C-alpha cells in the first residue's frame, strides 16, 4: 500500500493558521497594534480604507526591527517575546505565539518598513501570499510601519464572509478602543477613509476614557478601587442613572489585556441589581492587575478568554468593589459590609464573606466560547483551491466595491444611477406613477430601468425624517398645531433638566412648550405631523435615544436630537402606506443626502439588476 501522508507546505499551513488568528480586518488591526504596543511605541497611527478591505496601515515609533528580524518576523513561530516554556507563565507582552505576521502575510499583500533604534538605515519588504517580492534599504524614522492591502485576496471564501463596510469597520473600531482604553500612556489616532475618527493624546486613564466617550461623561464616572493579596482591581463604573437599555461600554481588562468574562460580568451586573431599572446595562471599565502565574492566557488563540485560578474569590471581591463604589454615591442604598473592605489577606482557599450573594453554581462561563472556536477556522479553508481562484475573487472583490454603500453628503455614483433610472422609467413608460408595491410589511419594491430596488421602509423613513428635522433645527422651524386644551407634561428630574436644555430645539421641531413649575412643562402645540401621537411618549422616547447617543456617538446636539426623533417617529410611522405615500417616500428618499444608509447605519435599499438576475437563473 502506498504512503498517503504529506506534510503541508508552509504557505498552506500559514493560511490554515490564519483562519484561527485572522477572522476579519479587525483581527489584523488588533495584532498589528498589539505588536506596536509590545515594541514600546508611545505613538500609534491606525489608518483604514474601506473598512480594512483595501488598506490597513499601522505606523509606530517603537523599537523597530533589524534587517534580519524584518525578514524573520514573517516566519511561523518567530517571536522575540518568549524564549522558554517558563516564559509562558510570566507573560508581560500581548503577543507570544509568533503567528500573527506569518498569518497576515499568508492572506494579504503586506509592506513593511522598519528601522531599529540602533541602525541608521531602515528595511523595506514587500510580500504577497507569504512570498517575499522585494527587499530594499529605505529611509524611515525609527519605528515600524505595516501596510496590509487586499485582505484575503487569495482566499475568496474568506473574503466572501466579510460583512458590509459598516459592520467590518465597527469591529475595527471596537478592537481599536479595547487597546486604547488600557494604554493612556500611548497616543493613538484612528483614520477611516481619510477622516480622523479619534485623536487620543497621552493622558491619565480617566481622561482617556473621557476623550473616547466625550466630555459629558466626566460627571458620569465613579472610581472603583480595591487592593487584595490575590488581585488588584481599579477602574470606573458609570453612575446608575446613566445605565442604558443597550449593552454598550462594558469593558474588562486583565494585565492590560481586554477579556470577555461572563462570570465576572455577572458579578458587576449583580452589584448594580436594584439600583438600575430592569433590562438596563451598567457602564464599566474594570482593570484587574494579577500575578501572571495565576492566569492562563493560552486558552484561546485570540486570547480574549482567560482562565483564572481563583474565580470564585475574585467574583466576590469584584462584586464588593463595585457595590462599594455605588454606595459611595450616597444613594441611600444600604449595602451591608460596604466599608471598609479589607481584602489584604484573602484566604487562598476560602471565599471572603459576601453579603446576600446569589451565584448560579452551574454557570459555565466558557460554554459559548467553546462552541465558537470549533465553528471557526479550518472549515472555511477545506474547499479552497489555491491560485486558480484568482479571477473569481477579483470579480467578487469588484462587486463588493461596487455595492458598498458610501455615506456622503453628495449623491454617490450608484445613487445617481438609481435616480436617473427612476426618471428614465417614468419617461419610458409614460406613466405618471412609478411601478412600486409593498411586501412583507417592511419593504417597498420599485421598478427601475436596469431591474428593481428593494427599500427598507423603516430605514428610509428614518433617513427622510432625520434630514427634515435637521432642516427644522437649522432655522426653518416646523409649523406647530395649537392644542385646544394645553397639556401638562411631567418628567423625571434628570429628564426635565434635559428638556430644559433642549427647549429651543423642541420648539423648532414644533413642540410648543414652556416650563411650568418643577419638572413640569405646559404643551401648547405639537408638530403637525405628530398630531395624533402621544406627545409625552414621543418626547420620552426622544430623550431615551438622545441620552444613549450621548454615550455612544460623537455627534452634535442638533444631529443627536434629529437622529433620536427620526428613529422613534420612523418606527411609529412605519405602517402600511397608500400608493401616493409610497411615491412621495421614494421621491423624498432619493432627494435626500444619503439615500443608502440610515442615520443609524442601516442599509436602506438594495438594487437588483436584470443582468444579475439572469445570471442567477443561469
Ligand atoms: P508575536 O507578537 O506573538 O511575537 P508576531 O507574528 O505578531 O508574533 O510578531 C513577530 C515578531 O515580530 C515579534 O515578536 C516582534 O519581535 C516583531 N515585531 C512585530 N511587529 C513589530 C513592531 N511593530 N515593532 C517591532 N517589532 C515588531
Ligand atoms: Mg504579535
Tab-separated table of C-alpha atoms in Angstrom, residues 24 55 58 108 222 245 263 300 441 486 515 566 593:
chain	number	residue	atom	x	y	z
A	24	UNK	CA	-11.543	39.760	9.581
A	55	UNK	CA	-5.884	49.085	3.335
A	58	UNK	CA	-0.245	50.917	11.299
A	108	UNK	CA	-2.804	39.629	2.084
A	222	UNK	CA	-17.188	56.864	39.625
A	245	UNK	CA	-31.005	49.878	27.540
A	263	UNK	CA	-18.873	35.166	35.089
A	300	UNK	CA	-7.758	30.807	23.177
A	441	UNK	CA	-44.868	44.743	5.712
A	486	UNK	CA	-52.928	72.637	26.505
A	515	UNK	CA	-41.550	75.304	31.841
A	566	UNK	CA	-36.312	60.386	13.479
A	593	UNK	CA	-28.302	63.401	1.057
